[in-house]
C-alpha positions as YAML, in Angstrom:
chain: A
units: angstrom
residues:
- id: 1
  name: MET
  ca: [16.14, -19.68, -14.86]
- id: 2
  name: ASN
  ca: [12.62, -19.21, -13.49]
- id: 3
  name: ILE
  ca: [11.49, -16.69, -10.88]
- id: 4
  name: ILE
  ca: [7.90, -17.01, -9.66]
- id: 5
  name: ILE
  ca: [6.02, -14.08, -8.12]
- id: 6
  name: PHE
  ca: [2.78, -14.72, -6.21]
- id: 7
  name: SER
  ca: [0.20, -12.12, -5.21]
- id: 8
  name: ASN
  ca: [-3.54, -11.81, -4.56]
- id: 9
  name: ASP
  ca: [-4.12, -9.88, -7.77]
- id: 10
  name: PHE
  ca: [-2.39, -8.18, -10.71]
- id: 11
  name: PHE
  ca: [-3.50, -4.77, -9.46]
- id: 12
  name: ASN
  ca: [-0.98, -5.16, -6.64]
- id: 13
  name: ILE
  ca: [1.83, -6.12, -9.06]
- id: 14
  name: TYR
  ca: [1.07, -3.33, -11.53]
- id: 15
  name: ASN
  ca: [0.74, -0.55, -8.96]
- id: 16
  name: PHE
  ca: [3.57, -1.55, -6.62]
- id: 17
  name: ARG
  ca: [6.05, -3.80, -8.47]
- id: 18
  name: TYR
  ca: [5.99, -2.67, -12.12]
- id: 19
  name: SER
  ca: [9.42, -1.02, -12.05]
- id: 20
  name: LEU
  ca: [10.92, -3.93, -10.08]
- id: 21
  name: LEU
  ca: [9.85, -6.36, -12.83]
- id: 22
  name: ILE
  ca: [11.67, -4.25, -15.41]
- id: 23
  name: LYS
  ca: [14.74, -4.08, -13.17]
- id: 24
  name: ILE
  ca: [14.83, -7.87, -12.71]
- id: 25
  name: LEU
  ca: [14.55, -8.45, -16.48]
- id: 26
  name: GLU
  ca: [17.38, -5.97, -17.11]
- id: 27
  name: LYS
  ca: [19.66, -7.52, -14.50]
- id: 28
  name: TYR
  ca: [18.85, -11.15, -15.38]
- id: 29
  name: PRO
  ca: [18.09, -11.16, -19.15]
- id: 30
  name: LYS
  ca: [18.14, -14.98, -19.33]
- id: 31
  name: SER
  ca: [15.46, -15.35, -16.69]
- id: 32
  name: GLN
  ca: [11.76, -15.96, -17.13]
- id: 33
  name: ILE
  ca: [9.33, -14.38, -14.67]
- id: 34
  name: ILE
  ca: [6.13, -16.26, -13.89]
- id: 35
  name: ILE
  ca: [3.48, -14.19, -12.11]
- id: 36
  name: ALA
  ca: [0.63, -16.07, -10.44]
- id: 37
  name: ALA
  ca: [-2.26, -13.89, -9.27]
- id: 38
  name: LYS
  ca: [-5.96, -13.39, -9.82]
- id: 39
  name: PHE
  ca: [-6.79, -12.01, -13.28]
- id: 40
  name: ASP
  ca: [-8.45, -8.63, -12.75]
- id: 41
  name: GLY
  ca: [-7.76, -6.71, -15.97]
- id: 42
  name: TYR
  ca: [-4.34, -5.44, -14.87]
- id: 43
  name: GLN
  ca: [-2.68, -8.60, -16.20]
- id: 44
  name: ASN
  ca: [-2.87, -7.11, -19.72]
- id: 45
  name: LEU
  ca: [-0.72, -4.15, -18.64]
- id: 46
  name: ILE
  ca: [1.84, -6.53, -17.12]
- id: 47
  name: LYS
  ca: [1.86, -8.75, -20.23]
- id: 48
  name: ALA
  ca: [2.89, -5.77, -22.36]
- id: 49
  name: ILE
  ca: [6.20, -5.40, -20.49]
- id: 50
  name: SER
  ca: [7.99, -8.39, -22.03]
- id: 51
  name: HIS
  ca: [7.49, -11.78, -23.70]
- id: 52
  name: LYS
  ca: [9.66, -13.18, -20.88]
- id: 53
  name: ILE
  ca: [6.79, -12.71, -18.42]
- id: 54
  name: LYS
  ca: [4.31, -15.58, -18.16]
- id: 55
  name: LEU
  ca: [0.98, -15.03, -16.42]
- id: 56
  name: ILE
  ca: [-0.99, -17.55, -14.36]
- id: 57
  name: ASP
  ca: [-4.61, -16.98, -13.30]
- id: 58
  name: LEU
  ca: [-4.45, -17.97, -9.65]
- id: 59
  name: LYS
  ca: [-7.72, -19.02, -8.01]
- id: 60
  name: ILE
  ca: [-7.50, -16.87, -4.91]
- id: 61
  name: GLU
  ca: [-9.79, -14.58, -2.91]
- id: 62
  name: SER
  ca: [-7.98, -12.42, -0.36]
- id: 63
  name: ARG
  ca: [-10.85, -12.17, 2.14]
- id: 64
  name: ASP
  ca: [-12.56, -15.53, 1.58]
- id: 65
  name: TYR
  ca: [-12.20, -18.10, 4.37]
- id: 66
  name: ASN
  ca: [-14.15, -20.91, 2.67]
- id: 67
  name: LEU
  ca: [-12.20, -24.11, 3.34]
- id: 68
  name: LEU
  ca: [-12.72, -25.70, -0.10]
- id: 69
  name: LYS
  ca: [-11.71, -22.53, -1.96]
- id: 70
  name: ASN
  ca: [-8.58, -22.21, 0.15]
- id: 71
  name: ILE
  ca: [-7.61, -25.84, -0.51]
- id: 72
  name: ILE
  ca: [-7.97, -25.11, -4.25]
- id: 73
  name: THR
  ca: [-5.68, -22.06, -3.85]
- id: 74
  name: LEU
  ca: [-3.09, -24.07, -1.92]
- id: 75
  name: THR
  ca: [-3.15, -26.86, -4.52]
- id: 76
  name: SER
  ca: [-2.79, -24.43, -7.46]
- id: 77
  name: ILE
  ca: [0.23, -22.76, -5.81]
- id: 78
  name: PHE
  ca: [1.87, -26.15, -5.28]
- id: 79
  name: LYS
  ca: [1.23, -27.21, -8.89]
- id: 80
  name: CYS
  ca: [2.80, -23.97, -10.10]
- id: 81
  name: LEU
  ca: [5.97, -24.68, -8.09]
- id: 82
  name: VAL
  ca: [6.26, -28.26, -9.37]
- id: 83
  name: LYS
  ca: [5.67, -27.24, -12.99]
- id: 84
  name: PHE
  ca: [8.18, -24.37, -13.19]
- id: 85
  name: ARG
  ca: [10.77, -25.46, -10.57]
- id: 86
  name: PRO
  ca: [11.85, -21.88, -9.78]
- id: 87
  name: LYS
  ca: [15.26, -20.70, -8.70]
- id: 88
  name: LEU
  ca: [13.50, -18.15, -6.50]
- id: 89
  name: VAL
  ca: [9.95, -17.47, -5.30]
- id: 90
  name: ILE
  ca: [8.84, -13.97, -4.26]
- id: 91
  name: SER
  ca: [5.51, -13.59, -2.52]
- id: 92
  name: TYR
  ca: [3.33, -10.57, -1.73]
- id: 93
  name: THR
  ca: [0.18, -10.45, 0.43]
- id: 94
  name: ILE
  ca: [-0.85, -12.61, 3.37]
- id: 95
  name: LYS
  ca: [-2.45, -15.68, 1.76]
- id: 96
  name: PRO
  ca: [0.34, -16.54, -0.71]
- id: 97
  name: ASN
  ca: [2.90, -15.92, 2.05]
- id: 98
  name: PHE
  ca: [1.11, -18.31, 4.38]
- id: 99
  name: TYR
  ca: [0.56, -21.11, 1.85]
- id: 100
  name: LEU
  ca: [4.10, -20.95, 0.46]
- id: 101
  name: CYS
  ca: [5.58, -21.21, 3.94]
- id: 102
  name: ILE
  ca: [3.43, -24.30, 4.59]
- id: 103
  name: ILE
  ca: [4.45, -25.90, 1.26]
- id: 104
  name: LYS
  ca: [8.10, -25.20, 2.08]
- id: 105
  name: PHE
  ca: [7.95, -27.78, 4.88]
- id: 106
  name: PHE
  ca: [7.55, -30.48, 2.21]
- id: 107
  name: TYR
  ca: [9.04, -28.97, -0.96]
- id: 108
  name: LYS
  ca: [12.31, -27.05, -0.87]
- id: 109
  name: PHE
  ca: [12.81, -23.73, -2.71]
- id: 110
  name: ASN
  ca: [14.20, -20.25, -2.01]
- id: 111
  name: LEU
  ca: [11.47, -17.97, -0.70]
- id: 112
  name: ILE
  ca: [11.27, -14.23, -0.09]
- id: 113
  name: ILE
  ca: [7.99, -13.08, 1.45]
- id: 114
  name: ASN
  ca: [6.84, -9.49, 1.76]
- id: 115
  name: ILE
  ca: [4.60, -8.28, 4.58]
- id: 116
  name: THR
  ca: [3.47, -4.85, 3.43]
- id: 117
  name: GLY
  ca: [1.09, -4.20, 6.31]
- id: 118
  name: LEU
  ca: [-0.52, -5.94, 9.25]
- id: 119
  name: GLY
  ca: [-4.03, -5.19, 7.99]
- id: 120
  name: ASP
  ca: [-6.95, -6.20, 10.16]
- id: 121
  name: VAL
  ca: [-4.85, -8.14, 12.66]
- id: 122
  name: PHE
  ca: [-3.79, -5.23, 14.87]
- id: 123
  name: ILE
  ca: [-6.46, -2.78, 13.79]
- id: 124
  name: ASN
  ca: [-9.24, -5.07, 15.00]
- id: 125
  name: LYS
  ca: [-7.65, -6.71, 18.04]
- id: 126
  name: ASN
  ca: [-10.17, -9.48, 18.54]
- id: 127
  name: LYS
  ca: [-9.21, -12.95, 19.77]
- id: 128
  name: LYS
  ca: [-9.65, -14.52, 16.34]
- id: 129
  name: ASN
  ca: [-7.30, -12.07, 14.60]
- id: 130
  name: ILE
  ca: [-4.62, -12.31, 17.30]
- id: 131
  name: ARG
  ca: [-4.78, -16.13, 17.25]
- id: 132
  name: ILE
  ca: [-4.50, -16.21, 13.45]
- id: 133
  name: PHE
  ca: [-1.55, -13.82, 13.45]
- id: 134
  name: SER
  ca: [0.25, -15.76, 16.19]
- id: 135
  name: ILE
  ca: [0.10, -18.85, 13.96]
- id: 136
  name: TYR
  ca: [1.12, -16.74, 10.96]
- id: 137
  name: ALA
  ca: [4.14, -15.33, 12.81]
- id: 138
  name: LYS
  ca: [5.36, -18.88, 13.50]
- id: 139
  name: ILE
  ca: [4.71, -20.26, 10.01]
- id: 140
  name: ILE
  ca: [6.51, -17.43, 8.16]
- id: 141
  name: SER
  ca: [9.77, -18.28, 9.91]
- id: 142
  name: ASN
  ca: [10.01, -20.99, 7.24]
- id: 143
  name: ALA
  ca: [10.76, -18.33, 4.60]
- id: 144
  name: ASN
  ca: [14.39, -17.55, 3.74]
- id: 145
  name: THR
  ca: [13.86, -13.78, 3.98]
- id: 146
  name: ILE
  ca: [10.97, -11.73, 5.35]
- id: 147
  name: VAL
  ca: [10.76, -8.19, 3.99]
- id: 148
  name: ARG
  ca: [9.06, -5.54, 6.13]
- id: 149
  name: GLN
  ca: [8.39, -1.92, 5.24]
- id: 150
  name: ASN
  ca: [8.82, -0.26, 8.63]
- id: 151
  name: LYS
  ca: [10.68, -0.84, 11.91]
- id: 152
  name: TYR
  ca: [7.48, -1.05, 14.00]
- id: 153
  name: ASP
  ca: [6.23, -4.16, 12.21]
- id: 154
  name: LYS
  ca: [9.72, -5.66, 12.29]
- id: 155
  name: ASN
  ca: [9.94, -5.28, 16.08]
- id: 156
  name: LEU
  ca: [6.44, -6.65, 16.51]
- id: 157
  name: LEU
  ca: [7.27, -9.81, 14.56]
- id: 158
  name: ILE
  ca: [10.43, -10.36, 16.60]
- id: 159
  name: LYS
  ca: [8.42, -10.00, 19.79]
- id: 160
  name: LEU
  ca: [6.00, -12.69, 18.58]
- id: 161
  name: ASN
  ca: [8.66, -15.02, 17.21]
- id: 162
  name: GLN
  ca: [12.37, -14.59, 18.03]
- id: 163
  name: SER
  ca: [13.33, -17.13, 15.34]
- id: 164
  name: VAL
  ca: [12.50, -14.65, 12.54]
- id: 165
  name: LYS
  ca: [15.00, -12.05, 13.78]
- id: 166
  name: GLN
  ca: [17.85, -13.06, 11.46]
- id: 167
  name: LYS
  ca: [15.51, -13.36, 8.48]
- id: 168
  name: LEU
  ca: [13.90, -9.93, 8.68]
- id: 169
  name: GLN
  ca: [14.95, -7.15, 6.35]
- id: 170
  name: ILE
  ca: [13.48, -3.67, 6.01]
- id: 171
  name: ILE
  ca: [12.96, -2.32, 2.49]
- id: 172
  name: ARG
  ca: [11.07, 0.94, 2.71]
- id: 173
  name: GLY
  ca: [8.00, 0.49, 0.54]
- id: 174
  name: SER
  ca: [7.90, -0.09, -3.20]
- id: 175
  name: GLY
  ca: [9.48, 3.25, -4.05]
- id: 176
  name: VAL
  ca: [8.11, 6.23, -5.92]
- id: 177
  name: ASN
  ca: [8.50, 6.97, -9.64]
- id: 178
  name: THR
  ca: [10.03, 10.45, -9.58]
- id: 179
  name: ASN
  ca: [9.45, 10.96, -13.32]
- id: 180
  name: LYS
  ca: [5.72, 10.34, -13.11]
- id: 181
  name: PHE
  ca: [5.41, 11.97, -9.68]
- id: 182
  name: ARG
  ca: [7.80, 14.87, -10.16]
- id: 183
  name: LYS
  ca: [7.69, 18.03, -8.08]
- id: 184
  name: ARG
  ca: [5.06, 20.56, -9.13]
- id: 185
  name: ARG
  ca: [4.56, 24.09, -7.89]
- id: 186
  name: ILE
  ca: [1.80, 24.49, -5.35]
- id: 187
  name: LEU
  ca: [-0.58, 27.42, -5.86]
- id: 188
  name: ILE
  ca: [-3.56, 28.77, -3.96]
- id: 189
  name: ASN
  ca: [-6.33, 29.42, -6.48]
- id: 190
  name: ASN
  ca: [-9.10, 31.81, -5.48]
- id: 191
  name: GLU
  ca: [-8.20, 31.25, -1.82]
- id: 192
  name: LYS
  ca: [-9.75, 27.75, -1.94]
- id: 193
  name: ILE
  ca: [-7.67, 24.88, -0.49]
- id: 194
  name: VAL
  ca: [-8.19, 21.43, -2.04]
- id: 195
  name: PHE
  ca: [-8.14, 18.42, 0.31]
- id: 196
  name: THR
  ca: [-8.01, 15.04, -1.44]
- id: 197
  name: PHE
  ca: [-8.44, 11.57, 0.03]
- id: 198
  name: ILE
  ca: [-6.87, 8.81, -2.09]
- id: 199
  name: GLY
  ca: [-7.22, 5.18, -1.03]
- id: 200
  name: ARG
  ca: [-9.44, 2.12, -0.91]
- id: 201
  name: ILE
  ca: [-12.88, 2.86, 0.45]
- id: 202
  name: ILE
  ca: [-12.69, 0.75, 3.59]
- id: 203
  name: LYS
  ca: [-13.16, 1.55, 7.27]
- id: 204
  name: GLU
  ca: [-9.43, 1.12, 8.05]
- id: 205
  name: LYS
  ca: [-8.45, 4.03, 5.79]
- id: 206
  name: GLY
  ca: [-10.39, 6.48, 7.97]
- id: 207
  name: ILE
  ca: [-12.75, 7.52, 5.17]
- id: 208
  name: ILE
  ca: [-15.78, 7.99, 7.47]
- id: 209
  name: GLU
  ca: [-13.74, 10.25, 9.77]
- id: 210
  name: PHE
  ca: [-12.63, 12.22, 6.70]
- id: 211
  name: LEU
  ca: [-16.23, 12.65, 5.48]
- id: 212
  name: ASN
  ca: [-17.43, 13.66, 8.95]
- id: 213
  name: ALA
  ca: [-14.70, 16.29, 9.21]
- id: 214
  name: ALA
  ca: [-15.53, 17.64, 5.74]
- id: 215
  name: ILE
  ca: [-19.23, 17.90, 6.61]
- id: 216
  name: LYS
  ca: [-18.44, 19.81, 9.82]
- id: 217
  name: PHE
  ca: [-15.96, 22.05, 8.01]
- id: 218
  name: ASN
  ca: [-18.47, 23.03, 5.31]
- id: 219
  name: ARG
  ca: [-21.05, 23.90, 7.93]
- id: 220
  name: ILE
  ca: [-18.60, 26.37, 9.51]
- id: 221
  name: TYR
  ca: [-16.71, 27.65, 6.44]
- id: 222
  name: ARG
  ca: [-18.71, 27.86, 3.25]
- id: 223
  name: ASN
  ca: [-16.69, 27.87, 0.00]
- id: 224
  name: LYS
  ca: [-13.36, 27.98, 1.83]
- id: 225
  name: ALA
  ca: [-12.20, 24.57, 0.66]
- id: 226
  name: LYS
  ca: [-12.87, 21.82, -1.86]
- id: 227
  name: PHE
  ca: [-12.91, 18.11, -0.99]
- id: 228
  name: LEU
  ca: [-12.38, 15.13, -3.28]
- id: 229
  name: ILE
  ca: [-12.34, 11.35, -2.83]
- id: 230
  name: LEU
  ca: [-10.54, 8.98, -5.19]
- id: 231
  name: GLY
  ca: [-10.81, 5.26, -4.52]
- id: 232
  name: SER
  ca: [-12.79, 2.10, -5.21]
- id: 233
  name: LEU
  ca: [-15.13, 0.18, -2.93]
- id: 234
  name: TYR
  ca: [-14.83, -3.52, -2.04]
- id: 235
  name: LYS
  ca: [-17.70, -5.46, -3.65]
- id: 236
  name: ASN
  ca: [-18.06, -7.84, -0.70]
- id: 237
  name: ASN
  ca: [-18.28, -5.08, 1.90]
- id: 238
  name: SER
  ca: [-21.92, -4.09, 1.40]
- id: 239
  name: LEU
  ca: [-22.72, -2.88, 4.95]
- id: 240
  name: PHE
  ca: [-19.81, -0.47, 5.05]
- id: 241
  name: ASN
  ca: [-20.38, 0.61, 1.43]
- id: 242
  name: GLU
  ca: [-23.94, 1.65, 2.30]
- id: 243
  name: LYS
  ca: [-22.66, 3.66, 5.26]
- id: 244
  name: PHE
  ca: [-20.06, 5.35, 3.06]
- id: 245
  name: LYS
  ca: [-22.69, 6.25, 0.45]
- id: 246
  name: ARG
  ca: [-24.94, 7.83, 3.12]
- id: 247
  name: TYR
  ca: [-22.12, 10.03, 4.41]
- id: 248
  name: LEU
  ca: [-21.04, 10.85, 0.85]
- id: 249
  name: LYS
  ca: [-24.56, 12.01, -0.03]
- id: 250
  name: ILE
  ca: [-24.70, 14.29, 3.01]
- id: 251
  name: SER
  ca: [-21.25, 15.72, 2.31]
- id: 252
  name: LYS
  ca: [-21.90, 16.37, -1.40]
- id: 253
  name: ILE
  ca: [-18.23, 15.56, -2.06]
- id: 254
  name: SER
  ca: [-17.18, 14.31, -5.49]
- id: 255
  name: HIS
  ca: [-16.18, 10.64, -5.54]
- id: 256
  name: ILE
  ca: [-14.12, 9.18, -8.38]
- id: 257
  name: THR
  ca: [-13.93, 5.39, -8.25]
- id: 258
  name: ASN
  ca: [-10.92, 4.80, -10.47]
- id: 259
  name: SER
  ca: [-8.26, 6.68, -12.41]
- id: 260
  name: ASN
  ca: [-4.89, 5.99, -14.02]
- id: 261
  name: LYS
  ca: [-3.95, 9.66, -13.54]
- id: 262
  name: ILE
  ca: [-3.47, 9.80, -9.79]
- id: 263
  name: ASN
  ca: [-0.52, 12.15, -10.31]
- id: 264
  name: LYS
  ca: [-2.85, 14.75, -11.84]
- id: 265
  name: PHE
  ca: [-5.23, 14.60, -8.88]
- id: 266
  name: ILE
  ca: [-2.31, 15.03, -6.48]
- id: 267
  name: GLU
  ca: [-0.95, 17.97, -8.51]
- id: 268
  name: ASN
  ca: [-4.36, 19.69, -8.34]
- id: 269
  name: SER
  ca: [-4.54, 19.28, -4.56]
- id: 270
  name: HIS
  ca: [-3.01, 21.29, -1.73]
- id: 271
  name: PHE
  ca: [-3.18, 18.53, 0.90]
- id: 272
  name: ILE
  ca: [-3.43, 14.77, 0.58]
- id: 273
  name: VAL
  ca: [-5.41, 13.37, 3.50]
- id: 274
  name: LEU
  ca: [-5.08, 9.77, 4.73]
- id: 275
  name: PRO
  ca: [-6.33, 9.15, 8.30]
- id: 276
  name: SER
  ca: [-5.43, 5.46, 8.01]
- id: 277
  name: TYR
  ca: [-5.47, 3.14, 11.02]
- id: 278
  name: ARG
  ca: [-2.18, 1.53, 9.93]
- id: 279
  name: GLU
  ca: [-0.02, 1.07, 6.80]
- id: 280
  name: GLY
  ca: [3.09, -0.79, 5.68]
- id: 281
  name: LEU
  ca: [4.44, 2.35, 4.04]
- id: 282
  name: SER
  ca: [1.74, 4.28, 2.25]
- id: 283
  name: LYS
  ca: [2.31, 4.40, -1.52]
- id: 284
  name: VAL
  ca: [-0.06, 7.30, -2.10]
- id: 285
  name: LEU
  ca: [1.61, 9.42, 0.60]
- id: 286
  name: LEU
  ca: [4.99, 8.70, -1.01]
- id: 287
  name: GLU
  ca: [3.64, 9.83, -4.37]
- id: 288
  name: ALA
  ca: [2.13, 12.94, -2.78]
- id: 289
  name: ILE
  ca: [5.35, 14.10, -1.10]
- id: 290
  name: SER
  ca: [7.32, 13.39, -4.28]
- id: 291
  name: ILE
  ca: [5.07, 15.87, -6.11]
- id: 292
  name: GLY
  ca: [5.56, 18.21, -3.18]
- id: 293
  name: ARG
  ca: [2.22, 18.08, -1.45]
- id: 294
  name: PRO
  ca: [1.81, 18.46, 2.32]
- id: 295
  name: LEU
  ca: [0.01, 15.68, 4.15]
- id: 296
  name: ILE
  ca: [-2.65, 15.28, 6.79]
- id: 297
  name: THR
  ca: [-2.29, 11.77, 8.14]
- id: 298
  name: SER
  ca: [-2.35, 9.53, 11.19]
- id: 299
  name: ASN
  ca: [0.43, 9.20, 13.72]
- id: 300
  name: VAL
  ca: [0.68, 5.44, 13.04]
- id: 301
  name: PRO
  ca: [3.29, 3.13, 11.47]
- id: 302
  name: GLY
  ca: [3.46, 3.49, 7.70]
- id: 303
  name: CYS
  ca: [2.26, 7.11, 7.75]
- id: 304
  name: SER
  ca: [4.14, 8.96, 10.49]
- id: 305
  name: GLU
  ca: [7.56, 8.28, 8.87]
- id: 306
  name: LEU
  ca: [6.62, 10.57, 5.98]
- id: 307
  name: VAL
  ca: [5.50, 13.59, 8.00]
- id: 308
  name: ILE
  ca: [7.28, 15.99, 10.30]
- id: 309
  name: ASP
  ca: [4.40, 17.62, 12.15]
- id: 310
  name: ARG
  ca: [3.81, 21.26, 11.08]
- id: 311
  name: VAL
  ca: [6.85, 21.07, 8.76]
- id: 312
  name: ASN
  ca: [5.45, 19.20, 5.74]
- id: 313
  name: GLY
  ca: [1.96, 18.52, 7.05]
- id: 314
  name: TYR
  ca: [-0.02, 17.64, 10.14]
- id: 315
  name: LEU
  ca: [0.04, 14.42, 12.17]
- id: 316
  name: LEU
  ca: [-3.27, 13.53, 13.79]
- id: 317
  name: LYS
  ca: [-2.99, 12.86, 17.53]
- id: 318
  name: LYS
  ca: [-5.86, 10.42, 17.17]
- id: 319
  name: ILE
  ca: [-8.00, 9.28, 14.27]
- id: 320
  name: SER
  ca: [-11.19, 11.27, 14.68]
- id: 321
  name: SER
  ca: [-13.24, 13.79, 12.71]
- id: 322
  name: GLU
  ca: [-12.43, 16.42, 15.36]
- id: 323
  name: GLU
  ca: [-8.67, 16.01, 14.87]
- id: 324
  name: ILE
  ca: [-9.01, 16.08, 11.08]
- id: 325
  name: LEU
  ca: [-11.19, 19.19, 11.34]
- id: 326
  name: LYS
  ca: [-8.48, 20.92, 13.41]
- id: 327
  name: ALA
  ca: [-5.95, 20.12, 10.66]
- id: 328
  name: PHE
  ca: [-8.32, 21.53, 8.00]
- id: 329
  name: LYS
  ca: [-8.67, 24.75, 10.01]
- id: 330
  name: LYS
  ca: [-4.87, 25.14, 10.31]
- id: 331
  name: SER
  ca: [-4.44, 24.48, 6.60]
- id: 332
  name: ILE
  ca: [-6.77, 27.20, 5.35]
- id: 333
  name: LEU
  ca: [-4.80, 29.79, 7.36]
- id: 334
  name: LEU
  ca: [-1.60, 29.12, 5.40]
- id: 335
  name: ASN
  ca: [-0.49, 31.68, 2.85]
- id: 336
  name: GLN
  ca: [1.30, 30.94, -0.42]
- id: 337
  name: PHE
  ca: [4.78, 31.32, 1.14]
- id: 338
  name: LYS
  ca: [4.17, 28.91, 4.04]
- id: 339
  name: LEU
  ca: [2.46, 26.39, 1.76]
- id: 340
  name: SER
  ca: [5.43, 26.48, -0.63]
- id: 341
  name: ILE
  ca: [7.85, 25.79, 2.25]
- id: 342
  name: MET
  ca: [5.76, 22.77, 3.28]
- id: 343
  name: SER
  ca: [5.77, 21.60, -0.34]
- id: 344
  name: ASN
  ca: [9.57, 21.80, -0.56]
- id: 345
  name: LYS
  ca: [9.99, 19.91, 2.72]
- id: 346
  name: SER
  ca: [7.71, 17.13, 1.47]
- id: 347
  name: ASN
  ca: [9.73, 16.69, -1.71]
- id: 348
  name: LEU
  ca: [12.96, 16.65, 0.29]
- id: 349
  name: ILE
  ca: [11.69, 13.78, 2.49]
- id: 350
  name: SER
  ca: [10.60, 11.79, -0.59]
- id: 351
  name: ARG
  ca: [14.13, 11.57, -2.02]
- id: 352
  name: LYS
  ca: [15.16, 8.64, 0.16]
- id: 353
  name: TYR
  ca: [12.18, 6.60, -1.07]
- id: 354
  name: THR
  ca: [12.81, 6.64, -4.84]
- id: 355
  name: GLU
  ca: [12.18, 3.55, -6.97]
- id: 356
  name: GLU
  ca: [15.87, 3.46, -7.85]
- id: 357
  name: LYS
  ca: [16.92, 3.15, -4.20]
- id: 358
  name: VAL
  ca: [14.21, 0.62, -3.29]
- id: 359
  name: ASN
  ca: [14.78, -1.53, -6.39]
- id: 360
  name: TYR
  ca: [18.54, -1.51, -5.82]
- id: 361
  name: SER
  ca: [17.99, -2.88, -2.30]
- id: 362
  name: TYR
  ca: [15.64, -5.51, -3.66]
- id: 363
  name: THR
  ca: [17.92, -6.68, -6.47]
- id: 364
  name: LEU
  ca: [20.77, -7.07, -3.96]
- id: 365
  name: LEU
  ca: [18.48, -9.36, -1.99]
- id: 366
  name: ILE
  ca: [17.47, -11.33, -5.09]
- id: 367
  name: GLU
  ca: [21.10, -11.73, -6.16]
- id: 368
  name: LYS
  ca: [21.83, -13.51, -2.89]
- id: 369
  name: TYR
  ca: [19.55, -16.38, -3.99]
- id: 370
  name: ILE
  ca: [20.10, -16.29, -7.75]
- id: 371
  name: ASN
  ca: [23.85, -16.77, -7.30]
...
């Protein structure tokens, strides 16, 4: 029995679906999993899981709209389906979702698609994006099940296309590994609070607002806090990357491009900051609250579900350097006792988002089609 998983890249599979792969192999030991995604180095980590996993180097670029390249991607996805004749297809990320739903008009198979976030579509509300998403909302109704990560995106899809209502299911994120991201005591060292931004270095994550707030903070309060950035830049985003580097130079904040020890960076922080414009359900915020770290984040879908304002962090009324600066100022006034209470509240919220609970929901969904 073959199960095919499609994604833009193996980074996505390794960071968000690693434990689910293991769960599927345990539950269906006679199955073979075929993963088709762009080879990016992370495929080697996936390959090590089991000999029952077969890897396909999919010719796909997530942000490339070249017609010829996209026809090649569509053709390679179709060839993969014909070759392996899967019992079930699971798709992550927008392009594979879109192409598989088109193919399904002509070639029948069971399809679960996952929409983990609305991305640029409703962040940049230009006519082109809205038109593209309107088409997308109609096409995806061809899937058997559409998995969303939060109720806001579910309601939005229903509003755009009533026919998807019966096919939508909410599974809250990809879950958090509570062994790797276990609760750690929070301590104030030398009265210096550590604020850490973890995420892709793109405009939509609010990184410029974070840098601006840090620059303003350091002008007012010298040596009262430490700031850190962990995240990689997009290679094909040169204009924004230059802007980021200018702000980074002014701020004098340390920037680490990549690390496989995110848990250690979270442990060594007092607040994880993510002023994102929108998320599906933020993985890094889940990992942070599991370790017991308070958050400073946006009052938007995918972030606000994980924060009770002034209980386990601060929700930003709007995404601006001024609002982030206000949150920084509140944070440095906290003593050890208040910070520990926030830490405990964060960990308490994280318990309903464990990998075990999320993977159980997902395997129930898979079983519906396998049987």
